[in-house]
């Protein structure tokens, strides 16, 4: 990954971080429901992973954050409308922030039951393989989710059929309040790949270049018809499980927030490398605020979805 | 019209639809070389090749879930579960992924998936005998077909494959060997249109699949005694043709539902409630249900016979009602 690409990841991460913070702020003020699972701490990893994909690759995602969609080009206003249940929502009020969908940008949705994306992505992989186009599909999921049976069934299937599926695990060390060490018998989720005869790789999720590189390798493998790769990025969840979580189970919560945030670190790295200046940072922040303000204004002005929408979209 | 078995009718439907549309794929355990444990997919692997007809591992979750994933991408997967009971093994994938993926994403997708579910035929034991119709009817988003004759088995499956919605297609294990006339050429049977299998004025029986066969036999006996029973076969349970049942009840004034599933909150319960709402003034007799008392199905045939509605049970129920 070159410095220009790295700068792009940074800019998008700032946008995502500030956008999520605004959603949280609006939720605290009672203007929006507090159902967001903030992705803060993981967004650089998510954006860097997506930066290794082509426009026509597909993703299915987990619930942590909105970086996936923003990195693919979904508009802030449509995501915010999903949260608010307003006209312009991608799922027409059916899925909230959990089920943002944007097929034109390759976003195939989310399974509210965690790990549903494993099996869905296998089907997407089957279709891609049958079309004989070299596209890939990535499923982003948490370490806790890797304990679902769907992980095991689907990885075996994708491996045996050599499907262009990429399994991208964001290991933040927690599933709600339960530390991974108490739910999972292996230290690295990626070590499970061996049981299915596929490569398993660990990467530092705070290092965009490293994430980009392992993704590139996995994508190349998928496109060449060699089947799936299991990537595990070690990341940090900076906040609680969702907006209202006080993290009473996590004594080091404040320390984590102070010391483990990869965003200021990336900023400093870019400044040290001469790719970014303090002035530019100020500009980026101002630009991001403007974009967010515009989206908020648009969604505030948008009408609520009509009640009859509740009865629509079930059958084609 | 050629006379073929119900099983062959399903096989023909698959072959014709696969020949017509290359997006139709078929997979499940043992469906390829072996031709399916009930031999329903015989010859399809040889004809269409391993890219379109393939064996799957014993992984029901991914079998159904991948079907949904492939369907939203434009394929038309037909998934064979070895037993209808396994719909619950893949519960998340059946009820939430297949039933709700379109809805929860605001209509962004179509899910043209068919899940073939060999149902009923008690004697296979508690986890291999289900008639899961009530589960499916209770789940928004899933269509449900219950073909009772070879002609319907073919027509409804061809229609199911062409529909853009997920269909649970219940094929009854005891009907596989049943023979019947099947129209020549390409035809489909529309969903949501019940058929009156026998006309009469004494009582309306609603029944499908093996319970229809038993009801028809009971009706023959009753007819000899001058009791003419009207029998309605719903053919699909979602969409559900309520009108034909209500119309029949207007004529007969009485209704018995015969079903091969648990009594409490079964399909019969829904039909009873529907008649209360829509046809109470026409009911001169109490509504009746014949079903399996709420116990799992044993394996031993004589124990099964003790609890599954039989031709005799149906005969007696009608006699009780009309006398
Ligand atoms: C099948 C299923 N079980 C439980 C839940 C409730 N739930 C939502 S998020 C979550 C924790 C997920 O942990 P992990 O996969 O590690 O992702 P993270 O939240 O850490 O990003 C749980 C238990 C769910 N949505 N689906």
PDB file of N, CA, C and O in Angstrom, chain A residues 22 42 64 132 137 146 171 187 205 209 236 245 252 259 269 287 303:
ATOM      1  N   UNK A  22     -21.339  11.118  16.032  1.00  0.00           N
ATOM      2  CA  UNK A  22     -22.538  11.942  15.913  1.00  0.00           C
ATOM      3  C   UNK A  22     -23.791  11.096  16.149  1.00  0.00           C
ATOM      4  O   UNK A  22     -24.732  11.533  16.813  1.00  0.00           O
ATOM      5  N   UNK A  42     -11.758  -0.232  15.201  1.00  0.00           N
ATOM      6  CA  UNK A  42     -11.656  -1.279  14.179  1.00  0.00           C
ATOM      7  C   UNK A  42     -11.775  -0.731  12.754  1.00  0.00           C
ATOM      8  O   UNK A  42     -11.605  -1.464  11.786  1.00  0.00           O
ATOM      9  N   UNK A  64     -20.476  -4.590  13.653  1.00  0.00           N
ATOM     10  CA  UNK A  64     -19.684  -3.579  14.352  1.00  0.00           C
ATOM     11  C   UNK A  64     -19.257  -2.444  13.436  1.00  0.00           C
ATOM     12  O   UNK A  64     -18.221  -2.490  12.792  1.00  0.00           O
ATOM     13  N   UNK A 132     -18.145 -17.846 -13.572  1.00  0.00           N
ATOM     14  CA  UNK A 132     -16.781 -17.907 -14.082  1.00  0.00           C
ATOM     15  C   UNK A 132     -16.171 -16.515 -14.246  1.00  0.00           C
ATOM     16  O   UNK A 132     -15.381 -16.257 -15.142  1.00  0.00           O
ATOM     17  N   UNK A 137     -15.886 -12.735  -2.613  1.00  0.00           N
ATOM     18  CA  UNK A 137     -16.828 -12.255  -1.607  1.00  0.00           C
ATOM     19  C   UNK A 137     -16.136 -12.367  -0.245  1.00  0.00           C
ATOM     20  O   UNK A 137     -15.460 -13.352   0.036  1.00  0.00           O
ATOM     21  N   UNK A 146     -17.068 -16.732  15.457  1.00  0.00           N
ATOM     22  CA  UNK A 146     -16.381 -17.902  14.887  1.00  0.00           C
ATOM     23  C   UNK A 146     -16.692 -19.172  15.666  1.00  0.00           C
ATOM     24  O   UNK A 146     -16.276 -20.256  15.276  1.00  0.00           O
ATOM     25  N   UNK A 171     -10.776  -9.790  15.479  1.00  0.00           N
ATOM     26  CA  UNK A 171     -10.705 -10.279  16.859  1.00  0.00           C
ATOM     27  C   UNK A 171     -10.427  -9.114  17.799  1.00  0.00           C
ATOM     28  O   UNK A 171      -9.294  -8.650  17.905  1.00  0.00           O
ATOM     29  N   UNK A 187      -5.923 -19.827  20.836  1.00  0.00           N
ATOM     30  CA  UNK A 187      -5.453 -18.447  21.013  1.00  0.00           C
ATOM     31  C   UNK A 187      -5.718 -17.638  19.752  1.00  0.00           C
ATOM     32  O   UNK A 187      -6.074 -16.457  19.809  1.00  0.00           O
ATOM     33  N   UNK A 205      -4.367  -5.454  13.099  1.00  0.00           N
ATOM     34  CA  UNK A 205      -5.464  -4.661  12.523  1.00  0.00           C
ATOM     35  C   UNK A 205      -5.266  -3.156  12.609  1.00  0.00           C
ATOM     36  O   UNK A 205      -6.027  -2.397  12.022  1.00  0.00           O
ATOM     37  N   UNK A 209      -1.331  -1.048   6.083  1.00  0.00           N
ATOM     38  CA  UNK A 209      -0.550  -1.645   5.000  1.00  0.00           C
ATOM     39  C   UNK A 209      -0.514  -3.170   5.132  1.00  0.00           C
ATOM     40  O   UNK A 209      -0.669  -3.902   4.146  1.00  0.00           O
ATOM     41  N   UNK A 236      -8.853  -3.607  18.426  1.00  0.00           N
ATOM     42  CA  UNK A 236      -9.294  -3.169  19.749  1.00  0.00           C
ATOM     43  C   UNK A 236     -10.688  -2.555  19.646  1.00  0.00           C
ATOM     44  O   UNK A 236     -10.937  -1.720  18.777  1.00  0.00           O
ATOM     45  N   UNK A 245     -23.656   0.457  26.711  1.00  0.00           N
ATOM     46  CA  UNK A 245     -22.874  -0.483  27.530  1.00  0.00           C
ATOM     47  C   UNK A 245     -21.821   0.262  28.359  1.00  0.00           C
ATOM     48  O   UNK A 245     -20.916   0.886  27.818  1.00  0.00           O
ATOM     49  N   UNK A 252     -10.172  -2.240  32.537  1.00  0.00           N
ATOM     50  CA  UNK A 252      -9.188  -1.413  31.830  1.00  0.00           C
ATOM     51  C   UNK A 252      -9.814  -0.545  30.739  1.00  0.00           C
ATOM     52  O   UNK A 252      -9.109  -0.016  29.881  1.00  0.00           O
ATOM     53  N   UNK A 259      -4.946   4.503  25.318  1.00  0.00           N
ATOM     54  CA  UNK A 259      -3.662   4.029  24.782  1.00  0.00           C
ATOM     55  C   UNK A 259      -3.763   3.179  23.528  1.00  0.00           C
ATOM     56  O   UNK A 259      -2.777   2.967  22.847  1.00  0.00           O
ATOM     57  N   UNK A 269       1.934   8.605  12.247  1.00  0.00           N
ATOM     58  CA  UNK A 269       2.784   7.909  11.271  1.00  0.00           C
ATOM     59  C   UNK A 269       2.793   8.659   9.942  1.00  0.00           C
ATOM     60  O   UNK A 269       3.859   8.847   9.332  1.00  0.00           O
ATOM     61  N   UNK A 287     -13.860  19.224   6.712  1.00  0.00           N
ATOM     62  CA  UNK A 287     -14.569  18.647   5.573  1.00  0.00           C
ATOM     63  C   UNK A 287     -15.537  17.536   6.031  1.00  0.00           C
ATOM     64  O   UNK A 287     -16.686  17.459   5.581  1.00  0.00           O
ATOM     65  N   UNK A 303     -39.090  12.760   5.609  1.00  0.00           N
ATOM     66  CA  UNK A 303     -40.260  12.242   6.338  1.00  0.00           C
ATOM     67  C   UNK A 303     -40.013  10.847   6.913  1.00  0.00           C
ATOM     68  O   UNK A 303     -39.180  10.101   6.384  1.00  0.00           O
TER      69      UNK A 303
END
